[in-house]
Structure formats: C-alpha cells, structure tokens
mmCIF file of C-alpha atoms and ligand atoms in Angstrom:
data_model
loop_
_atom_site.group_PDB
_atom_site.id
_atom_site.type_symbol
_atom_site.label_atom_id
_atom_site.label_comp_id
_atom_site.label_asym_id
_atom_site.label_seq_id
_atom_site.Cartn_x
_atom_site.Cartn_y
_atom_site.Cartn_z
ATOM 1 C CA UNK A 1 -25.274 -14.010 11.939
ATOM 2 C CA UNK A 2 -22.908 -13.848 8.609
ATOM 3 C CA UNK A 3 -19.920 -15.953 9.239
ATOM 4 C CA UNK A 4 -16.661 -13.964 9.480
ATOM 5 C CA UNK A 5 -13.918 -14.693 7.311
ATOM 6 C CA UNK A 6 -11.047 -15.839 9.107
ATOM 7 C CA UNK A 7 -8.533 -16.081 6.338
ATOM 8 C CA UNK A 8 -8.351 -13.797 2.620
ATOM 9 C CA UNK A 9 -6.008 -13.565 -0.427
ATOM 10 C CA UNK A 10 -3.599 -10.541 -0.292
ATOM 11 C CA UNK A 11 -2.091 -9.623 -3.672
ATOM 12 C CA UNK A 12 -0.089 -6.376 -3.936
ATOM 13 C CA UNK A 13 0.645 -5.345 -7.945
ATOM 14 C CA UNK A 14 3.705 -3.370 -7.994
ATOM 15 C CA UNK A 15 5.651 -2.198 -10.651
ATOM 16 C CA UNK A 16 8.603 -4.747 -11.003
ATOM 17 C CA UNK A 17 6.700 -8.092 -9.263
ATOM 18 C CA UNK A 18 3.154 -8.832 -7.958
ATOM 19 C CA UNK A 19 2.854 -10.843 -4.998
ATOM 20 C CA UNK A 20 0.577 -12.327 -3.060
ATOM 21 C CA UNK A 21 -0.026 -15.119 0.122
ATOM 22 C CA UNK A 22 -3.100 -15.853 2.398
ATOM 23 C CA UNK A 23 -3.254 -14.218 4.886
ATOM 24 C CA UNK A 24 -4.019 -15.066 8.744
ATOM 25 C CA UNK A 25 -7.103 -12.515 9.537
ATOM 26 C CA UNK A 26 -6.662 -12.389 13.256
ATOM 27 C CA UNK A 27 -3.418 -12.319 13.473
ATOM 28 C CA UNK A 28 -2.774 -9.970 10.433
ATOM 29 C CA UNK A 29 0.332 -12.565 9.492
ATOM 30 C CA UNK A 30 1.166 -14.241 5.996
ATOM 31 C CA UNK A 31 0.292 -17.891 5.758
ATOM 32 C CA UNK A 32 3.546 -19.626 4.729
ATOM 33 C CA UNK A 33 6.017 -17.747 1.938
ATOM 34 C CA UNK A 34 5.400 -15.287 -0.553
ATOM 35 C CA UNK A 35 4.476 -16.110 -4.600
ATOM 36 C CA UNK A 36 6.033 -13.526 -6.276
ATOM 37 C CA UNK A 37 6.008 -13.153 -10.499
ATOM 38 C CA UNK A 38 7.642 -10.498 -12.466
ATOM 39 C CA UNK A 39 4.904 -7.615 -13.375
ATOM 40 C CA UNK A 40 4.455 -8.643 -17.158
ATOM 41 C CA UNK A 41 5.285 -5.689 -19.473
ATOM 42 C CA UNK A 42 3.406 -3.845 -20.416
ATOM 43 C CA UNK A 43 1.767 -4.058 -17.274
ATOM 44 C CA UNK A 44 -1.937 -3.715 -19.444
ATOM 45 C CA UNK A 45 -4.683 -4.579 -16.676
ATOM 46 C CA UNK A 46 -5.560 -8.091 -18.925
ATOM 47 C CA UNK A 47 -2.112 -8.848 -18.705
ATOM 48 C CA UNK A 48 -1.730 -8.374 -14.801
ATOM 49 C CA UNK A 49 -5.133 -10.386 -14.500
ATOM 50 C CA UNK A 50 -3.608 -13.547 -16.151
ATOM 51 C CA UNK A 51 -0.678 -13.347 -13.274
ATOM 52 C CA UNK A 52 -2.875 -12.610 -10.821
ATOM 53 C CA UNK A 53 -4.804 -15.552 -11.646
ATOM 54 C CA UNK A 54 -1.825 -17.751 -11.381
ATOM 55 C CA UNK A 55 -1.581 -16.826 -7.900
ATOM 56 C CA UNK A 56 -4.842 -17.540 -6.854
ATOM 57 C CA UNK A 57 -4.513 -20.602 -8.749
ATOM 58 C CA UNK A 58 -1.027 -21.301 -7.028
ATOM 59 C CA UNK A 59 -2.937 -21.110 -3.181
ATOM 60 C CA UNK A 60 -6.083 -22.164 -3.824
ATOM 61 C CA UNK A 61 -5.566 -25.526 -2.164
ATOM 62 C CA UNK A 62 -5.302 -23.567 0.709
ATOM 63 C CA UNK A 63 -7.844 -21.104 0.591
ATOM 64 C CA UNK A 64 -11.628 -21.475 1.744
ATOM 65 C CA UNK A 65 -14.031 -21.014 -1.045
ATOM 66 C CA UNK A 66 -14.975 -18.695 -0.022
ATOM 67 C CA UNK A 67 -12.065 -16.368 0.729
ATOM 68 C CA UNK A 68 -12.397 -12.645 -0.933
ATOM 69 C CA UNK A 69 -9.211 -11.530 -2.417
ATOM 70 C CA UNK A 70 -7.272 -8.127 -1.985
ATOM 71 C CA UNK A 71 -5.490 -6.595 -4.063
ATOM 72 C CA UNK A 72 -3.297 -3.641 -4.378
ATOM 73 C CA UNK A 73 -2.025 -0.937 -7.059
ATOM 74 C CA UNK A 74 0.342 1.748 -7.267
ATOM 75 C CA UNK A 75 -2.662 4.637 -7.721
ATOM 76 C CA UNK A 76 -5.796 6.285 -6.735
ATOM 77 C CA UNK A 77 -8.923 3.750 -6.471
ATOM 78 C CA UNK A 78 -12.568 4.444 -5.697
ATOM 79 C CA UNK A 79 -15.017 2.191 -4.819
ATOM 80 C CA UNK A 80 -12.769 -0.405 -6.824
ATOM 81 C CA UNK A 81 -12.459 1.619 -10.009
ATOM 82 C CA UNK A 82 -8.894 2.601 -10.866
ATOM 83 C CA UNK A 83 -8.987 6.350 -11.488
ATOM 84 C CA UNK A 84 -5.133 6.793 -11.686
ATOM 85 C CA UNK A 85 -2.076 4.352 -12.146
ATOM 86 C CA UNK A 86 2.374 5.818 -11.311
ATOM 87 C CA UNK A 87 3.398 2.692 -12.810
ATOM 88 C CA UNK A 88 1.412 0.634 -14.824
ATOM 89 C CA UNK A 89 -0.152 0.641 -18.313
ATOM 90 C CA UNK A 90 -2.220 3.826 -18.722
ATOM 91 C CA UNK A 91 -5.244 1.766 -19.763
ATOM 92 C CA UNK A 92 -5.971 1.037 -15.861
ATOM 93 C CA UNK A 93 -7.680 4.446 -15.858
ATOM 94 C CA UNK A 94 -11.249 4.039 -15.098
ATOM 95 C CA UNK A 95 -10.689 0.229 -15.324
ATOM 96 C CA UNK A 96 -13.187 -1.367 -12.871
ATOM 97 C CA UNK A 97 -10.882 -3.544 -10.968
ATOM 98 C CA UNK A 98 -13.348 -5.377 -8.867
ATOM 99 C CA UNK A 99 -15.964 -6.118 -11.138
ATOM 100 C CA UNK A 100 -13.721 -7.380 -14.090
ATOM 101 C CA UNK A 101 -11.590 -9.311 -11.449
ATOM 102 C CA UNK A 102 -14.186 -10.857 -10.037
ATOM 103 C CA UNK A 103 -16.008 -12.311 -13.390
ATOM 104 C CA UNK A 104 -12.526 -13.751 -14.309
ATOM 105 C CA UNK A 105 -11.222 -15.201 -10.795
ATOM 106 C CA UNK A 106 -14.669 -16.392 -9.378
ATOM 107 C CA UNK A 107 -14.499 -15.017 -5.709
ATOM 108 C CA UNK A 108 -15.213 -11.614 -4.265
ATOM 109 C CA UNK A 109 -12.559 -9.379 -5.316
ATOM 110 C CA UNK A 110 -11.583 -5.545 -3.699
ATOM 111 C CA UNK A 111 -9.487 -3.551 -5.289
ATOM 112 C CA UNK A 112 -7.346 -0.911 -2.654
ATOM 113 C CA UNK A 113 -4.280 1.584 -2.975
ATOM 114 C CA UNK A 114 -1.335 -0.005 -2.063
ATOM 115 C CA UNK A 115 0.099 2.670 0.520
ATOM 116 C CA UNK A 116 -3.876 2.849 2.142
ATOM 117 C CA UNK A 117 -3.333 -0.948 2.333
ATOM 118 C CA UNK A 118 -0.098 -0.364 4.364
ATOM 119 C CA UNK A 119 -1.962 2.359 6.193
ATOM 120 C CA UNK A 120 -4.610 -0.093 7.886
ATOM 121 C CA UNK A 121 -2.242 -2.774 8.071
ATOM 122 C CA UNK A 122 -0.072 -0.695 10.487
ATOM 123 C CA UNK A 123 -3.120 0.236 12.439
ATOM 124 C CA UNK A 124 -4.281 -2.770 12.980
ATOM 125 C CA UNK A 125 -1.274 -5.168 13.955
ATOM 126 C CA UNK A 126 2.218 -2.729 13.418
ATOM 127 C CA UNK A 127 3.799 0.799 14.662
ATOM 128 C CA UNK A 128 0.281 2.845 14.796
ATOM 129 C CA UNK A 129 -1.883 0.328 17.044
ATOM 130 C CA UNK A 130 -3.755 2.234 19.188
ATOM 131 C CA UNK A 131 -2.442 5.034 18.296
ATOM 132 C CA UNK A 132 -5.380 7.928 18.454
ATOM 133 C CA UNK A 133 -5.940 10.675 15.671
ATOM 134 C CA UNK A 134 -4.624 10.779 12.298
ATOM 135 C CA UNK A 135 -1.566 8.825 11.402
ATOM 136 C CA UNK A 136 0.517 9.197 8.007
ATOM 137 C CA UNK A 137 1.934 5.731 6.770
ATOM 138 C CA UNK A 138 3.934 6.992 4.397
ATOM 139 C CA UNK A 139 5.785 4.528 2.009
ATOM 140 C CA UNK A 140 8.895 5.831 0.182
ATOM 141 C CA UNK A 141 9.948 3.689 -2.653
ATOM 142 C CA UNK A 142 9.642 4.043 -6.578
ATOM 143 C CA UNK A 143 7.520 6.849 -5.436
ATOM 144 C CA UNK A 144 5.695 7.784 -2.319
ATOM 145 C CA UNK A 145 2.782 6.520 -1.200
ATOM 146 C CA UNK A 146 0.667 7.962 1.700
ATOM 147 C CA UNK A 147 -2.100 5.903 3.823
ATOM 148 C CA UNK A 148 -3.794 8.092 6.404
ATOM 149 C CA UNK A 149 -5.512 6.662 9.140
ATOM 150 C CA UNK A 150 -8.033 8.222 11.744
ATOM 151 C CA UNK A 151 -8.471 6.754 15.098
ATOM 152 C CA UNK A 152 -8.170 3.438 13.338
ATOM 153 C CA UNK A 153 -10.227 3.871 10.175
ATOM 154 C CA UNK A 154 -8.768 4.706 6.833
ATOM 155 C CA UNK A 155 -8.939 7.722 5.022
ATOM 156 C CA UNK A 156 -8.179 6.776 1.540
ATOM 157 C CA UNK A 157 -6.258 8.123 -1.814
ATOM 158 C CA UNK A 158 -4.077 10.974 0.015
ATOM 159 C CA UNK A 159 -1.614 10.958 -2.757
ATOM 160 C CA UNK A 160 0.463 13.701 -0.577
ATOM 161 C CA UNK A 161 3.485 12.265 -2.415
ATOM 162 C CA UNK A 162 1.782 14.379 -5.339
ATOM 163 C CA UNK A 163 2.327 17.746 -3.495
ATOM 164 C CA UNK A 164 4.100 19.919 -5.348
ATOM 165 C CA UNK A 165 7.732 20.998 -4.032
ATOM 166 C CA UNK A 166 11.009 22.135 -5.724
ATOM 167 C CA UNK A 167 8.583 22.255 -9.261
ATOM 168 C CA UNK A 168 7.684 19.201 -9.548
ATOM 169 C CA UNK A 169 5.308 16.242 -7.132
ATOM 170 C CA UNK A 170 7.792 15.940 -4.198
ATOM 171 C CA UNK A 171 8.281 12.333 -4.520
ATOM 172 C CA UNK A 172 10.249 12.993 -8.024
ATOM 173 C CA UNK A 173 12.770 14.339 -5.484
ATOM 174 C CA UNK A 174 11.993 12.961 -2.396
ATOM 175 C CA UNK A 175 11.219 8.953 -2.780
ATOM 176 C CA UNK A 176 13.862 6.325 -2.650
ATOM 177 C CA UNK A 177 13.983 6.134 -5.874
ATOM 178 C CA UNK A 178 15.170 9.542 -5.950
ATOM 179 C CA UNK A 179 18.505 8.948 -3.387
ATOM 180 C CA UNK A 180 19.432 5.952 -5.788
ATOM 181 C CA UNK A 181 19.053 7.708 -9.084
ATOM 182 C CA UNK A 182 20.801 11.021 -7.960
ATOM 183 C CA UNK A 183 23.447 8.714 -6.042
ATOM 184 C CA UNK A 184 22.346 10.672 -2.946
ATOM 185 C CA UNK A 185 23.701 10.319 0.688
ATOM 186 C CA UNK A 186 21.164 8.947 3.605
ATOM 187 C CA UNK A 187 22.763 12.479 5.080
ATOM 188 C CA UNK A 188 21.751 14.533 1.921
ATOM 189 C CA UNK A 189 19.053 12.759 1.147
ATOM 190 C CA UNK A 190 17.195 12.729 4.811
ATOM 191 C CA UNK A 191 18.366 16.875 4.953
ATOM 192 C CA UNK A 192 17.617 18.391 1.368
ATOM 193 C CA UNK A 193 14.654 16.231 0.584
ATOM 194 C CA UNK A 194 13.077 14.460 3.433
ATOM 195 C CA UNK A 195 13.420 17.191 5.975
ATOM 196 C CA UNK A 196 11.173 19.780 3.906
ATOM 197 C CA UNK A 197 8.828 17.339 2.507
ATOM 198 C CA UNK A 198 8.077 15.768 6.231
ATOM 199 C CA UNK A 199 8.175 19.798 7.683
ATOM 200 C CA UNK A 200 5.709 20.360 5.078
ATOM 201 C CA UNK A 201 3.643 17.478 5.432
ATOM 202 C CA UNK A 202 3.386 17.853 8.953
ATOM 203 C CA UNK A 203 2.474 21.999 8.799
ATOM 204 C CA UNK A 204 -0.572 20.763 6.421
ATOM 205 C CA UNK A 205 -1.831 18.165 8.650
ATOM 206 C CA UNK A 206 -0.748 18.240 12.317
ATOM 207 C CA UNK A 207 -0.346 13.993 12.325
ATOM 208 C CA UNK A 208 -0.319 12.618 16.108
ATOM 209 C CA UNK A 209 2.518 10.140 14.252
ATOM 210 C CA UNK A 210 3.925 9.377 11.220
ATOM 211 C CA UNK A 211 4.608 5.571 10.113
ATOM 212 C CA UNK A 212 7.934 5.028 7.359
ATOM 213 C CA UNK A 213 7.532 1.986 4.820
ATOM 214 C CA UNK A 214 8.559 1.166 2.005
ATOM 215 C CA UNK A 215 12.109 -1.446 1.611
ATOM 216 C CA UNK A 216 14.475 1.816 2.408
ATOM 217 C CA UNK A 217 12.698 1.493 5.848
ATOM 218 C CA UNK A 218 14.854 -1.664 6.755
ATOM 219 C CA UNK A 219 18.182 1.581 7.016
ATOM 220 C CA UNK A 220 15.729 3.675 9.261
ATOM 221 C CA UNK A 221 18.559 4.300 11.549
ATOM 222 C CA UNK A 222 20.135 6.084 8.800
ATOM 223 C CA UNK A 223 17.632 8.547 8.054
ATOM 224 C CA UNK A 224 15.119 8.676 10.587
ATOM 225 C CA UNK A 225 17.285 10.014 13.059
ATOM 226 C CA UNK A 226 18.315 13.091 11.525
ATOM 227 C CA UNK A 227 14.966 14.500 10.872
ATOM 228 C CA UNK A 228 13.749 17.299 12.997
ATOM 229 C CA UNK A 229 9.852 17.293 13.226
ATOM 230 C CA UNK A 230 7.460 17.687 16.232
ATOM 231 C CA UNK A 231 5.424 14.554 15.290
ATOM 232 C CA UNK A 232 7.487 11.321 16.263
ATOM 233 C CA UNK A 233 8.521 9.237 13.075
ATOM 234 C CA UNK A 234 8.985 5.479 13.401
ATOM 235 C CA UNK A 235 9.722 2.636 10.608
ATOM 236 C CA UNK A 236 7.097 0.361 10.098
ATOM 237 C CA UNK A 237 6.745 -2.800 11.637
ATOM 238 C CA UNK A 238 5.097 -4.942 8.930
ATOM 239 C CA UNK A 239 8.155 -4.458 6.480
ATOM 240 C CA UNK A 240 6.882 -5.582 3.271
ATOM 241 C CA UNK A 241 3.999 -8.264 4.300
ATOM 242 C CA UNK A 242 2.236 -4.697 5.178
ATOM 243 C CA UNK A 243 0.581 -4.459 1.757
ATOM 244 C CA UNK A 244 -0.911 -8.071 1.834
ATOM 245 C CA UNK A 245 -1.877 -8.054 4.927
ATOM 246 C CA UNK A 246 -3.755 -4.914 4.598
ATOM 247 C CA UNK A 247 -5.638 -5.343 1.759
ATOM 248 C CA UNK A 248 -6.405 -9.179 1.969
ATOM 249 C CA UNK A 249 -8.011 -7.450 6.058
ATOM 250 C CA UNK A 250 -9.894 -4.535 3.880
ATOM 251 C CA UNK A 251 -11.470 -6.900 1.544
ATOM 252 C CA UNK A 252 -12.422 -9.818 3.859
ATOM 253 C CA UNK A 253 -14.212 -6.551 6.159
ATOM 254 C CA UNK A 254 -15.685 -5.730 2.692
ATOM 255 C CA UNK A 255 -17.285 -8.915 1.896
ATOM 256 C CA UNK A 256 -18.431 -9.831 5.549
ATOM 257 C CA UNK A 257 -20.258 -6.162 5.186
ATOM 258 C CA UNK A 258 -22.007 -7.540 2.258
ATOM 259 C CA UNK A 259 -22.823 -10.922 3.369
ATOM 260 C CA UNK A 260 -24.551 -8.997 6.574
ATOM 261 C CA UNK A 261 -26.953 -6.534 4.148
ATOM 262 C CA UNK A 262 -27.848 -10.035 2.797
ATOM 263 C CA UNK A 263 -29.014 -11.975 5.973
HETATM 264 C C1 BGC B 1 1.132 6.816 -6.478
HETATM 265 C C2 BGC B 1 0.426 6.379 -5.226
HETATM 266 C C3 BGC B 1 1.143 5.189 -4.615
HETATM 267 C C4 BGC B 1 2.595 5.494 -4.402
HETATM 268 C C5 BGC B 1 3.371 4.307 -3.874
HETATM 269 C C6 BGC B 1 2.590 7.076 -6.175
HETATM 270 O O1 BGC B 1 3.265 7.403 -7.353
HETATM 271 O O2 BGC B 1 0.562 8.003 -6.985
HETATM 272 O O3 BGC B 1 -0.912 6.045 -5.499
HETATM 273 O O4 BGC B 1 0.531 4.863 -3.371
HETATM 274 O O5 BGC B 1 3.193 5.904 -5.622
HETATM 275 O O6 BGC B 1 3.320 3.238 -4.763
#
C-alpha cells in the first residue's frame, strides 16, 4: 500500500505577497505561522520561482522529504500548465508550472487556481462540509475568484468572475477591489453590484450554497445580510489559510495517486 502523506507545502502566489506554511493534512490546519515575501515585480514566473524557493527553503527543516508542494495562482490552470494569469507577468501563459517547478525545487510540485484551492479547502474542513450538490466558493478580492465544488469534488477553472455584466467581466465592478477604488458603501456596493452579480450567478447555476472569501469576508455582516437570493450565502470559515490549505490537500491527493499507479 503507498504511504499517505500526512503533511504538504501550501504556497499561494498572489499579486502583492506569496505565502506559504506546511500544512497539517488531516486536520486541514497551518503548521505554525505564515512566511510571507512581497511578489517580486515583475512578477515573471523565474522571478516568482526564486521566492518560492526561499520558502521551501525557509520550512524545509520541517518538512518530510518527501512532502509534495502546492501552489496557487491568480488564473486558469490545466493539468499544471498556466493557460491564463489576472495579475502576474503575461509570460505565465502556457508556462508549465509543475514540471519547471519541480526540476528547480526537487519535490513533487502541483500547480492549482487559487479560488479552486479555496473551493476544496472549504469542502473539506470549512462552511461547505457535507454540504451535497454544487457549491460556489466565491472569493472577492483584487478580483473574483470562483471554486465550484460537487458533492465534495472540485470542478475546476469556473472563472464566473469573467461573466460579462454592466460591459465589462463583472468583477471590474463587482470585486473588492471595486468598493475601494470607487469609494463605494458596503450598502451600495452589496445592492448595485453584488446583488445582480449573485442573482445572476445563481439563475445560471442553481448552487445548493454559496461560500464568500476573500479578506472583505472578515465585514460579512456588512454585506451578506442585505443580499436577497434563494441559495443561502455564508463567509468562509478558513479566512485566508483557505488557499494553503487547499492546495498543499490537492497536491499531497495528487502525488499519493501517483505513488499508487506505481506500486
Ligand atoms: C482570475 C481568477 C482568480 C481570481 C481571484 C481572477 O481575475 O481570473 O483565476 O481565481 O481572479 O484571484
């Protein structure tokens, strides 16, 4: 029987700061604090692989040799090829993320979206446990990200914070980033912007629940609230270890898969 990994590397890339911890398989926790560097700029994929490296190099005292590593960006990836990138150096298009990771940082490496990454993280330990059917984790930060889950399994790269409303993707209007930019009320944000995205949303896919991330999610009470949908909406519960978590869980299930073809 392959051995099951019991603890993995979670490294989310954002825009502004990557950060990364081990990460407590079972109990889908953090091990101890958060490293966090500044993204470097511009955020070129060779130049994010030299920080990332630094945090692998900065817990691998306490990692098994093992240990696969997961890691998350702000865009569309499939089968750990970066097809699409909102905020980092163009040149991650069709970069293959796990294979060039992997030759530099010696361990098994997966490469995930970082809202999908929320999405199973939520699932697993957070608001969605149990829940049956399809669930929307939807992030809303710089922009918004969207991790869809189906009776517990992920359905990745929704990108439904590319529909198009009001002209333009919705999260241009809709995200966080959005209220703080157009100096926006909770009140006029949550009515003129989340109200039709989250009607629309939930006319196009019927969830059983939405799930709302993303560091705005800490004011829930301020939005939340004042949204009238049929689906019930609740913050997340993994606040922002949700990313870590959920990819460092993705990738260890990734490399136990492969050590079990082998034996
Ligand atoms: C990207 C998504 C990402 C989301 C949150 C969007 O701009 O297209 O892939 O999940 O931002 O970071």
């Amino acid at each position: 029987m392959a051995k099951k990994h019991k603890v993995a590397l979670g490294i989310d890339i954002g825009g502004s700061g990557v950060k990364g911890a081990p990460v407590d398989l079972e109990k889908g926790e953090m091990i101890g604090e958060r490293f966090r560097i500044d993204t470097p700029q511009p955020a070129t994929p060779e130049a994010v692989l030299e920080v990332v490296g630094r945090i692998v190099d900065h817990f691998a005292d306490d990692l098994p040799e093992d240990a696969a590593i997961g890691i998350t960006v702000p865009g569309v990836v499939q089968h750990g090829v970066v097809k699409f990138v909102g905020n980092l150096d163009d040149r991650w298009v069709d970069f293959d993320a796990d294979t060039e990771f992997e030759k530099v940082l010696g361990r098994p490496v997966h490469v995930i979206n970082d809202a999908d990454a929320a999405g199973v993280a939520e699932a697993r330990f957070g608001a969605a446990k149990g829940t049956e059917g399809l669930v929307l984790v939807m992030t809303l930060g710089t922009g918004i990200g969207s991790g869809a889950v189906y009776n517990g399994e992920l359905l990745p790269n929704f990108e439904l914070g590319h529909l198009q409303m009001w002209g333009d993707k919705a999260e241009a209007k809709a995200a966080a980033s959005a209220k703080e930019r157009e100096e926006l009320t909770f009140t006029e944000w949550a009515e003129e912007r989340l109200q039709p995205y989250f009607s629309h949303v939930e006319l196009l896919f019927s969830p059983e629940l939405f799930v709302i991330g993303g560091g705005v999610s800490r004011k829930h009470e301020k939005f939340l609230p004042l949204l009238e949908l049929d689906t019930p909406i609740v913050p997340a519960e993994l606040k922002n270890t949700a990313g870590i978590v959920g990819t460092a869980v993705v990738a260890a299930e990734m490399v136990d898969g492969r050590t079990d073809d082998a034996t």
